[in-house]
PDB file of C-alpha atoms in Angstrom:
ATOM      1  CA  GLU A   1       1.471 -91.838  -4.399  1.00  0.00           C
ATOM      2  CA  GLY A   2      -1.737 -93.795  -4.954  1.00  0.00           C
ATOM      3  CA  ASN A   3      -3.200 -91.290  -7.423  1.00  0.00           C
ATOM      4  CA  ILE A   4      -4.230 -92.553 -10.842  1.00  0.00           C
ATOM      5  CA  TRP A   5      -5.618 -90.675 -13.845  1.00  0.00           C
ATOM      6  CA  PHE A   6      -6.614 -91.703 -17.336  1.00  0.00           C
ATOM      7  CA  GLY A   7      -7.925 -89.586 -20.154  1.00  0.00           C
ATOM      8  CA  THR A   8     -10.829 -90.076 -22.532  1.00  0.00           C
ATOM      9  CA  ASN A   9     -12.352 -88.506 -25.619  1.00  0.00           C
ATOM     10  CA  ASN A  10     -15.539 -87.421 -23.812  1.00  0.00           C
ATOM     11  CA  SER A  11     -14.427 -84.195 -22.020  1.00  0.00           C
ATOM     12  CA  HIS A  12     -13.510 -86.028 -18.812  1.00  0.00           C
ATOM     13  CA  ILE A  13     -10.561 -87.448 -16.943  1.00  0.00           C
ATOM     14  CA  TYR A  14     -11.192 -90.353 -14.599  1.00  0.00           C
ATOM     15  CA  TYR A  15      -9.424 -90.125 -11.266  1.00  0.00           C
ATOM     16  CA  SER A  16      -8.830 -92.610  -8.435  1.00  0.00           C
ATOM     17  CA  ASN A  17      -7.105 -92.121  -5.074  1.00  0.00           C
ATOM     18  CA  SER A  18      -7.902 -95.706  -3.998  1.00  0.00           C
ATOM     19  CA  PHE A  19      -5.540 -97.585  -6.325  1.00  0.00           C
ATOM     20  CA  GLY A  20      -8.345 -98.045  -8.868  1.00  0.00           C
ATOM     21  CA  MET A  21     -11.024 -99.375  -6.515  1.00  0.00           C
ATOM     22  CA  PHE A  22     -13.217 -96.266  -6.926  1.00  0.00           C
ATOM     23  CA  TRP A  23     -13.230 -93.662  -9.692  1.00  0.00           C
ATOM     24  CA  SER A  24     -14.567 -90.122 -10.049  1.00  0.00           C
ATOM     25  CA  LEU A  25     -14.833 -87.698 -12.960  1.00  0.00           C
ATOM     26  CA  GLN A  26     -12.895 -84.498 -13.528  1.00  0.00           C
ATOM     27  CA  ALA A  27     -14.365 -82.293 -16.272  1.00  0.00           C
ATOM     28  CA  THR A  28     -12.067 -81.021 -19.040  1.00  0.00           C
ATOM     29  CA  SER A  29     -14.682 -79.132 -21.068  1.00  0.00           C
ATOM     30  CA  PRO A  30     -14.474 -77.434 -23.539  1.00  0.00           C
ATOM     31  CA  GLU A  31     -11.579 -79.729 -24.505  1.00  0.00           C
ATOM     32  CA  VAL A  32     -13.170 -82.967 -25.712  1.00  0.00           C
ATOM     33  CA  ASN A  33     -10.049 -85.073 -26.166  1.00  0.00           C
ATOM     34  CA  SER A  34      -7.945 -85.557 -23.006  1.00  0.00           C
ATOM     35  CA  SER A  35      -6.332 -88.834 -24.001  1.00  0.00           C
ATOM     36  CA  VAL A  36      -2.820 -87.825 -22.865  1.00  0.00           C
ATOM     37  CA  VAL A  37      -2.380 -87.170 -19.138  1.00  0.00           C
ATOM     38  CA  TRP A  38       0.804 -86.275 -17.252  1.00  0.00           C
ATOM     39  CA  PHE A  39       1.419 -85.072 -13.695  1.00  0.00           C
ATOM     40  CA  GLN A  40       4.596 -83.672 -12.218  1.00  0.00           C
ATOM     41  CA  PHE A  41       6.046 -86.125  -9.712  1.00  0.00           C
ATOM     42  CA  LEU A  42       5.198 -84.929  -6.197  1.00  0.00           C
ATOM     43  CA  LEU A  43       6.780 -85.424  -2.850  1.00  0.00           C
ATOM     44  CA  THR A  44       4.392 -87.159  -0.463  1.00  0.00           C
ATOM     45  CA  GLY A  45       1.881 -84.678   0.908  1.00  0.00           C
ATOM     46  CA  ASP A  46       2.811 -81.957  -1.597  1.00  0.00           C
ATOM     47  CA  ALA A  47      -0.257 -80.680  -3.458  1.00  0.00           C
ATOM     48  CA  THR A  48       1.498 -77.918  -5.413  1.00  0.00           C
ATOM     49  CA  GLY A  49       2.542 -79.953  -8.445  1.00  0.00           C
ATOM     50  CA  TYR A  50       0.902 -79.269 -11.776  1.00  0.00           C
ATOM     51  CA  GLY A  51      -0.631 -81.588 -14.345  1.00  0.00           C
ATOM     52  CA  LEU A  52      -1.245 -81.406 -18.095  1.00  0.00           C
ATOM     53  CA  THR A  53      -3.713 -83.136 -20.353  1.00  0.00           C
ATOM     54  CA  SER A  54      -4.008 -82.823 -24.100  1.00  0.00           C
ATOM     55  CA  GLY A  55      -5.359 -84.075 -27.361  1.00  0.00           C
ATOM     56  CA  SER A  56      -6.137 -81.354 -29.864  1.00  0.00           C
ATOM     57  CA  GLY A  57      -5.437 -78.661 -27.268  1.00  0.00           C
ATOM     58  CA  MET A  58      -3.884 -78.571 -23.807  1.00  0.00           C
ATOM     59  CA  LEU A  59      -5.236 -78.017 -20.306  1.00  0.00           C
ATOM     60  CA  LYS A  60      -3.321 -77.405 -17.080  1.00  0.00           C
ATOM     61  CA  THR A  61      -4.216 -77.981 -13.448  1.00  0.00           C
ATOM     62  CA  MET A  62      -2.518 -76.555 -10.370  1.00  0.00           C
ATOM     63  CA  ASN A  63      -4.688 -78.393  -7.832  1.00  0.00           C
ATOM     64  CA  LEU A  64      -4.333 -82.075  -8.751  1.00  0.00           C
ATOM     65  CA  GLY A  65      -7.121 -82.015 -11.332  1.00  0.00           C
ATOM     66  CA  VAL A  66      -9.904 -80.359  -9.335  1.00  0.00           C
ATOM     67  CA  THR A  67     -10.060 -77.633 -11.997  1.00  0.00           C
ATOM     68  CA  TRP A  68      -8.471 -77.384 -15.454  1.00  0.00           C
ATOM     69  CA  SER A  69      -7.787 -74.344 -17.643  1.00  0.00           C
ATOM     70  CA  SER A  70      -6.587 -73.949 -21.235  1.00  0.00           C
ATOM     71  CA  VAL A  71      -2.950 -73.143 -22.021  1.00  0.00           C
ATOM     72  CA  SER A  72      -1.451 -72.134 -25.363  1.00  0.00           C
ATOM     73  CA  THR A  73       0.595 -74.567 -27.445  1.00  0.00           C
ATOM     74  CA  ILE A  74       2.412 -74.351 -30.761  1.00  0.00           C
ATOM     75  CA  GLY A  75       2.582 -76.710 -33.713  1.00  0.00           C
ATOM     76  CA  SER A  76      -0.273 -78.499 -35.447  1.00  0.00           C
ATOM     77  CA  GLY A  77      -2.025 -81.835 -35.129  1.00  0.00           C
ATOM     78  CA  VAL A  78      -2.849 -84.041 -32.172  1.00  0.00           C
ATOM     79  CA  ILE A  79      -0.520 -84.008 -29.159  1.00  0.00           C
ATOM     80  CA  SER A  80       0.551 -87.631 -28.735  1.00  0.00           C
ATOM     81  CA  GLY A  81       2.527 -87.498 -25.485  1.00  0.00           C
ATOM     82  CA  ILE A  82       3.661 -85.374 -22.530  1.00  0.00           C
ATOM     83  CA  ALA A  83       6.651 -86.003 -20.284  1.00  0.00           C
ATOM     84  CA  GLY A  84       8.781 -84.240 -17.693  1.00  0.00           C
ATOM     85  CA  SER A  85      12.231 -84.521 -16.175  1.00  0.00           C
ATOM     86  CA  ALA A  86      12.570 -85.850 -12.636  1.00  0.00           C
ATOM     87  CA  SER A  87      15.759 -83.840 -12.077  1.00  0.00           C
ATOM     88  CA  GLU A  88      14.614 -80.647 -13.841  1.00  0.00           C
ATOM     89  CA  MET A  89      11.248 -80.236 -12.194  1.00  0.00           C
ATOM     90  CA  ASN A  90       9.923 -77.240 -14.161  1.00  0.00           C
ATOM     91  CA  LYS A  91      10.864 -78.622 -17.571  1.00  0.00           C
ATOM     92  CA  CYS A  92       8.334 -80.584 -19.638  1.00  0.00           C
ATOM     93  CA  TRP A  93       7.822 -81.674 -23.250  1.00  0.00           C
ATOM     94  CA  TYR A  94       5.072 -82.697 -25.627  1.00  0.00           C
ATOM     95  CA  SER A  95       5.252 -84.548 -28.925  1.00  0.00           C
ATOM     96  CA  ARG A  96       3.220 -83.498 -31.952  1.00  0.00           C
ATOM     97  CA  GLY A  97       3.687 -84.955 -35.416  1.00  0.00           C
ATOM     98  CA  ASN A  98       7.432 -85.392 -35.936  1.00  0.00           C
ATOM     99  CA  GLU A  99       8.366 -82.612 -33.499  1.00  0.00           C
ATOM    100  CA  ILE A 100       9.077 -82.252 -29.777  1.00  0.00           C
ATOM    101  CA  TYR A 101       8.383 -79.001 -27.925  1.00  0.00           C
ATOM    102  CA  VAL A 102       9.830 -77.927 -24.565  1.00  0.00           C
ATOM    103  CA  GLY A 103       8.297 -75.620 -21.966  1.00  0.00           C
ATOM    104  CA  LEU A 104       8.567 -74.514 -18.363  1.00  0.00           C
ATOM    105  CA  ALA A 105       5.731 -75.624 -16.055  1.00  0.00           C
ATOM    106  CA  GLY A 106       3.435 -76.098 -19.047  1.00  0.00           C
ATOM    107  CA  LEU A 107       4.039 -72.605 -20.469  1.00  0.00           C
ATOM    108  CA  ASN A 108       6.383 -70.778 -22.873  1.00  0.00           C
ATOM    109  CA  TRP A 109       6.617 -73.624 -25.382  1.00  0.00           C
ATOM    110  CA  SER A 110       9.266 -73.685 -28.111  1.00  0.00           C
ATOM    111  CA  LEU A 111      10.352 -76.193 -30.741  1.00  0.00           C
ATOM    112  CA  GLN A 112      13.283 -78.276 -29.478  1.00  0.00           C
ATOM    113  CA  TYR A 113      13.679 -81.196 -31.889  1.00  0.00           C
ATOM    114  CA  THR A 114      12.423 -82.365 -35.287  1.00  0.00           C
ATOM    115  CA  ALA A 115      12.731 -86.082 -36.028  1.00  0.00           C
ATOM    116  CA  PRO A 116      14.314 -87.018 -39.372  1.00  0.00           C
ATOM    117  CA  ASN A 117      11.422 -89.399 -40.096  1.00  0.00           C
ATOM    118  CA  GLY A 118       8.424 -91.037 -38.440  1.00  0.00           C
ATOM    119  CA  ILE A 119       5.604 -89.612 -36.325  1.00  0.00           C
ATOM    120  CA  TYR A 120       5.757 -89.538 -32.514  1.00  0.00           C
ATOM    121  CA  LYS A 121       3.216 -91.799 -30.795  1.00  0.00           C
ATOM    122  CA  HIS A 122       4.197 -91.662 -27.105  1.00  0.00           C
ATOM    123  CA  MET A 123       6.517 -90.042 -24.555  1.00  0.00           C
ATOM    124  CA  SER A 124       7.593 -91.264 -21.126  1.00  0.00           C
ATOM    125  CA  ASN A 125       9.910 -90.177 -18.323  1.00  0.00           C
ATOM    126  CA  ASN A 126      11.600 -91.736 -15.300  1.00  0.00           C
ATOM    127  CA  GLN A 127       9.656 -90.773 -12.182  1.00  0.00           C
ATOM    128  CA  THR A 128      12.610 -90.402  -9.828  1.00  0.00           C
ATOM    129  CA  GLY A 129      16.351 -89.941 -10.114  1.00  0.00           C
ATOM    130  CA  SER A 130      17.313 -89.894 -13.784  1.00  0.00           C
ATOM    131  CA  SER A 131      16.487 -86.959 -16.040  1.00  0.00           C
ATOM    132  CA  ASN A 132      15.960 -89.293 -19.036  1.00  0.00           C
ATOM    133  CA  VAL A 133      12.930 -88.842 -21.271  1.00  0.00           C
ATOM    134  CA  TRP A 134      12.053 -91.088 -24.226  1.00  0.00           C
ATOM    135  CA  ALA A 135       9.803 -90.573 -27.243  1.00  0.00           C
ATOM    136  CA  VAL A 136       8.923 -93.336 -29.714  1.00  0.00           C
ATOM    137  CA  ARG A 137       7.885 -92.994 -33.357  1.00  0.00           C
ATOM    138  CA  ASP A 138       5.648 -95.072 -35.593  1.00  0.00           C
ATOM    139  CA  ASN A 139       8.627 -96.209 -37.682  1.00  0.00           C
ATOM    140  CA  GLY A 140      10.389 -97.724 -34.653  1.00  0.00           C
ATOM    141  CA  GLY A 141      12.629 -94.691 -34.056  1.00  0.00           C
ATOM    142  CA  ILE A 142      13.369 -93.627 -30.472  1.00  0.00           C
ATOM    143  CA  SER A 143      14.467 -90.169 -29.322  1.00  0.00           C
ATOM    144  CA  LYS A 144      16.118 -89.769 -25.917  1.00  0.00           C
ATOM    145  CA  TYR A 145      16.751 -86.711 -23.757  1.00  0.00           C
ATOM    146  CA  THR A 146      19.575 -87.241 -21.279  1.00  0.00           C
ATOM    147  CA  GLY A 147      19.508 -83.961 -19.378  1.00  0.00           C
ATOM    148  CA  THR A 148      20.201 -80.287 -19.969  1.00  0.00           C
ATOM    149  CA  ASN A 149      20.325 -80.585 -23.772  1.00  0.00           C
ATOM    150  CA  GLY A 150      24.015 -81.422 -23.928  1.00  0.00           C
ATOM    151  CA  ILE A 151      24.951 -78.262 -22.032  1.00  0.00           C
ATOM    152  CA  SER A 152      28.230 -78.486 -20.170  1.00  0.00           C
ATOM    153  CA  ILE A 153      29.865 -75.922 -17.902  1.00  0.00           C
ATOM    154  CA  ILE A 154      33.489 -75.506 -18.925  1.00  0.00           C
ATOM    155  CA  SER A 155      34.789 -72.993 -16.372  1.00  0.00           C
ATOM    156  CA  ASN A 156      34.210 -72.396 -12.663  1.00  0.00           C
ATOM    157  CA  GLU A 157      35.468 -68.827 -13.022  1.00  0.00           C
ATOM    158  CA  ILE A 158      32.617 -66.325 -13.140  1.00  0.00           C
ATOM    159  CA  PRO A 159      32.905 -64.242 -16.343  1.00  0.00           C
ATOM    160  CA  GLU A 160      32.907 -60.444 -16.332  1.00  0.00           C
ATOM    161  CA  LYS A 161      30.248 -59.953 -18.998  1.00  0.00           C
ATOM    162  CA  PHE A 162      27.649 -61.657 -21.165  1.00  0.00           C
ATOM    163  CA  SER A 163      29.159 -63.126 -24.306  1.00  0.00           C
ATOM    164  CA  LEU A 164      28.280 -65.382 -27.222  1.00  0.00           C
ATOM    165  CA  SER A 165      31.245 -66.928 -29.032  1.00  0.00           C
ATOM    166  CA  GLN A 166      31.484 -67.976 -32.664  1.00  0.00           C
ATOM    167  CA  ASN A 167      30.471 -71.600 -33.076  1.00  0.00           C
ATOM    168  CA  TYR A 168      33.222 -74.095 -33.863  1.00  0.00           C
ATOM    169  CA  PRO A 169      33.812 -75.603 -36.240  1.00  0.00           C
ATOM    170  CA  ASN A 170      32.323 -73.154 -38.715  1.00  0.00           C
ATOM    171  CA  PRO A 171      31.403 -74.080 -41.423  1.00  0.00           C
ATOM    172  CA  PHE A 172      30.251 -77.395 -39.943  1.00  0.00           C
ATOM    173  CA  ASN A 173      28.790 -80.745 -40.996  1.00  0.00           C
ATOM    174  CA  PRO A 174      26.638 -81.774 -39.257  1.00  0.00           C
ATOM    175  CA  ALA A 175      27.596 -80.902 -35.644  1.00  0.00           C
ATOM    176  CA  THR A 176      29.063 -77.810 -34.008  1.00  0.00           C
ATOM    177  CA  ARG A 177      29.476 -76.280 -30.540  1.00  0.00           C
ATOM    178  CA  ILE A 178      28.357 -72.920 -29.192  1.00  0.00           C
ATOM    179  CA  ARG A 179      30.005 -71.282 -26.163  1.00  0.00           C
ATOM    180  CA  PHE A 180      28.373 -68.551 -24.090  1.00  0.00           C
ATOM    181  CA  SER A 181      28.977 -66.823 -20.755  1.00  0.00           C
ATOM    182  CA  ILE A 182      26.663 -65.606 -17.979  1.00  0.00           C
ATOM    183  CA  PRO A 183      28.208 -63.135 -15.480  1.00  0.00           C
ATOM    184  CA  LEU A 184      27.220 -62.368 -11.892  1.00  0.00           C
ATOM    185  CA  SER A 185      25.497 -59.009 -12.235  1.00  0.00           C
ATOM    186  CA  ARG A 186      22.307 -57.209 -11.381  1.00  0.00           C
ATOM    187  CA  GLY A 187      19.381 -59.510 -12.052  1.00  0.00           C
ATOM    188  CA  VAL A 188      21.528 -62.680 -12.082  1.00  0.00           C
ATOM    189  CA  SER A 189      21.330 -64.634  -8.852  1.00  0.00           C
ATOM    190  CA  GLU A 190      24.264 -66.972  -8.237  1.00  0.00           C
ATOM    191  CA  GLY A 191      21.912 -69.602  -6.839  1.00  0.00           C
ATOM    192  CA  ARG A 192      18.707 -69.171  -8.838  1.00  0.00           C
ATOM    193  CA  GLY A 193      20.362 -68.104 -12.061  1.00  0.00           C
ATOM    194  CA  VAL A 194      18.598 -66.380 -14.927  1.00  0.00           C
ATOM    195  CA  LEU A 195      16.411 -67.566 -17.824  1.00  0.00           C
ATOM    196  CA  THR A 196      18.760 -68.312 -20.715  1.00  0.00           C
ATOM    197  CA  LYS A 197      17.837 -69.280 -24.271  1.00  0.00           C
ATOM    198  CA  ILE A 198      19.887 -70.311 -27.296  1.00  0.00           C
ATOM    199  CA  ILE A 199      17.640 -70.316 -30.378  1.00  0.00           C
ATOM    200  CA  ILE A 200      18.558 -71.376 -33.926  1.00  0.00           C
ATOM    201  CA  TYR A 201      17.009 -69.522 -36.906  1.00  0.00           C
ATOM    202  CA  ASP A 202      17.228 -70.132 -40.645  1.00  0.00           C
ATOM    203  CA  ALA A 203      18.173 -67.456 -43.191  1.00  0.00           C
ATOM    204  CA  LEU A 204      14.521 -66.324 -43.403  1.00  0.00           C
ATOM    205  CA  GLY A 205      14.312 -65.748 -39.662  1.00  0.00           C
ATOM    206  CA  ARG A 206      12.184 -68.818 -38.945  1.00  0.00           C
ATOM    207  CA  GLU A 207      12.850 -70.608 -35.667  1.00  0.00           C
ATOM    208  CA  VAL A 208      14.496 -73.974 -36.295  1.00  0.00           C
ATOM    209  CA  GLN A 209      15.331 -75.268 -32.836  1.00  0.00           C
ATOM    210  CA  THR A 210      15.682 -74.143 -29.222  1.00  0.00           C
ATOM    211  CA  LEU A 211      18.897 -75.534 -27.769  1.00  0.00           C
ATOM    212  CA  VAL A 212      18.659 -73.969 -24.306  1.00  0.00           C
ATOM    213  CA  ASN A 213      15.605 -72.774 -22.403  1.00  0.00           C
ATOM    214  CA  GLU A 214      16.229 -72.826 -18.652  1.00  0.00           C
ATOM    215  CA  ASN A 215      17.657 -70.990 -15.656  1.00  0.00           C
ATOM    216  CA  LEU A 216      21.465 -71.003 -15.634  1.00  0.00           C
ATOM    217  CA  SER A 217      23.783 -69.779 -12.893  1.00  0.00           C
ATOM    218  CA  PRO A 218      26.791 -67.558 -13.715  1.00  0.00           C
ATOM    219  CA  GLY A 219      29.514 -69.398 -15.624  1.00  0.00           C
ATOM    220  CA  THR A 220      30.788 -70.293 -19.081  1.00  0.00           C
ATOM    221  CA  TYR A 221      28.908 -72.993 -20.965  1.00  0.00           C
ATOM    222  CA  GLU A 222      29.018 -74.987 -24.191  1.00  0.00           C
ATOM    223  CA  VAL A 223      26.078 -76.556 -25.991  1.00  0.00           C
ATOM    224  CA  ASP A 224      26.090 -78.929 -28.970  1.00  0.00           C
ATOM    225  CA  PHE A 225      24.005 -78.388 -32.095  1.00  0.00           C
ATOM    226  CA  ASN A 226      23.400 -81.101 -34.683  1.00  0.00           C
ATOM    227  CA  GLY A 227      22.081 -80.044 -38.077  1.00  0.00           C
ATOM    228  CA  SER A 228      21.807 -83.520 -39.605  1.00  0.00           C
ATOM    229  CA  ASN A 229      18.092 -83.017 -40.296  1.00  0.00           C
ATOM    230  CA  LEU A 230      18.565 -79.570 -41.894  1.00  0.00           C
ATOM    231  CA  PRO A 231      19.579 -78.537 -45.429  1.00  0.00           C
ATOM    232  CA  SER A 232      22.847 -76.766 -46.157  1.00  0.00           C
ATOM    233  CA  GLY A 233      22.758 -73.020 -45.744  1.00  0.00           C
ATOM    234  CA  VAL A 234      23.243 -70.023 -43.495  1.00  0.00           C
ATOM    235  CA  TYR A 235      21.773 -70.165 -40.002  1.00  0.00           C
ATOM    236  CA  TYR A 236      21.766 -67.775 -37.061  1.00  0.00           C
ATOM    237  CA  TYR A 237      21.954 -68.527 -33.356  1.00  0.00           C
ATOM    238  CA  MET A 238      20.809 -66.077 -30.710  1.00  0.00           C
ATOM    239  CA  LEU A 239      21.600 -65.827 -27.007  1.00  0.00           C
ATOM    240  CA  GLU A 240      18.699 -64.333 -25.054  1.00  0.00           C
ATOM    241  CA  VAL A 241      18.950 -63.735 -21.312  1.00  0.00           C
ATOM    242  CA  SER A 242      16.049 -62.260 -19.347  1.00  0.00           C
ATOM    243  CA  ASP A 243      14.590 -62.068 -15.869  1.00  0.00           C
ATOM    244  CA  PRO A 244      10.943 -60.947 -15.397  1.00  0.00           C
ATOM    245  CA  SER A 245      11.694 -59.995 -11.779  1.00  0.00           C
ATOM    246  CA  ALA A 246      14.576 -57.659 -12.703  1.00  0.00           C
ATOM    247  CA  PRO A 247      15.308 -55.060 -15.402  1.00  0.00           C
ATOM    248  CA  LEU A 248      17.462 -57.486 -17.369  1.00  0.00           C
ATOM    249  CA  ARG A 249      17.352 -58.459 -21.031  1.00  0.00           C
ATOM    250  CA  VAL A 250      20.396 -59.311 -23.136  1.00  0.00           C
ATOM    251  CA  THR A 251      20.434 -60.560 -26.729  1.00  0.00           C
ATOM    252  CA  GLU A 252      23.286 -61.348 -29.095  1.00  0.00           C
ATOM    253  CA  THR A 253      23.231 -63.103 -32.491  1.00  0.00           C
ATOM    254  CA  LYS A 254      25.878 -64.732 -34.669  1.00  0.00           C
ATOM    255  CA  LYS A 255      25.921 -66.438 -38.079  1.00  0.00           C
ATOM    256  CA  MET A 256      26.993 -69.998 -38.863  1.00  0.00           C
ATOM    257  CA  VAL A 257      27.141 -72.059 -42.069  1.00  0.00           C
ATOM    258  CA  LEU A 258      26.063 -75.677 -42.537  1.00  0.00           C
ATOM    259  CA  ILE A 259      27.716 -77.375 -45.538  1.00  0.00           C
ATOM    260  CA  LYS A 260      26.833 -80.949 -46.504  1.00  0.00           C
TER     261      LYS A 260
END
């Protein structure tokens, strides 16, 4: 759309709306390093999209970079890349070390993937059409997101209640599937859906990976989990459904065993 940004390590982002002919400064103080810059793809004339910039910390803008404010992140080290999905407009990611974190509109971050080796150096997404996101590592490894975390809807029939099924196979090595159901009930809109999370924990209760973190409409779903980068042992997976605009919160947890 003719808007160009690039970050620096001097508490500023440079901005041009003239295809690079003229540039102006946007202050990012107190964040010194703003080397990574990402903006949600906008429809022409739409000024509501948000942008993120990061280095050691992260800043967010809701007005195309006129003002920036700090947002919380998790993990440690320098953030090396930010990307978003063209088909899932509120979903975004950042890479940090050998890990990738997912959030909604730059908030509510959770660990989604840990690379088996290498350190992430960059992330990129397709601007229009495809939901694909890529992240590259310093050892030549490439990670690819192809949309909705491998979630597939397996039934058009609306279930009667919330449910979380036992993973299968169980025990597993290294991949398994988890089935869960979202009914049409108070606080669950058939169109908008409800915020649904599937989170994996180890035997000590530490979060290992977030498989699902998005609004889902009523239906029965399956999601794949691959534990190839984890040691053998007992793990737990939790279904959490909530809606801040309605008195709705559902949680259910089950145990699974990874044997290598």
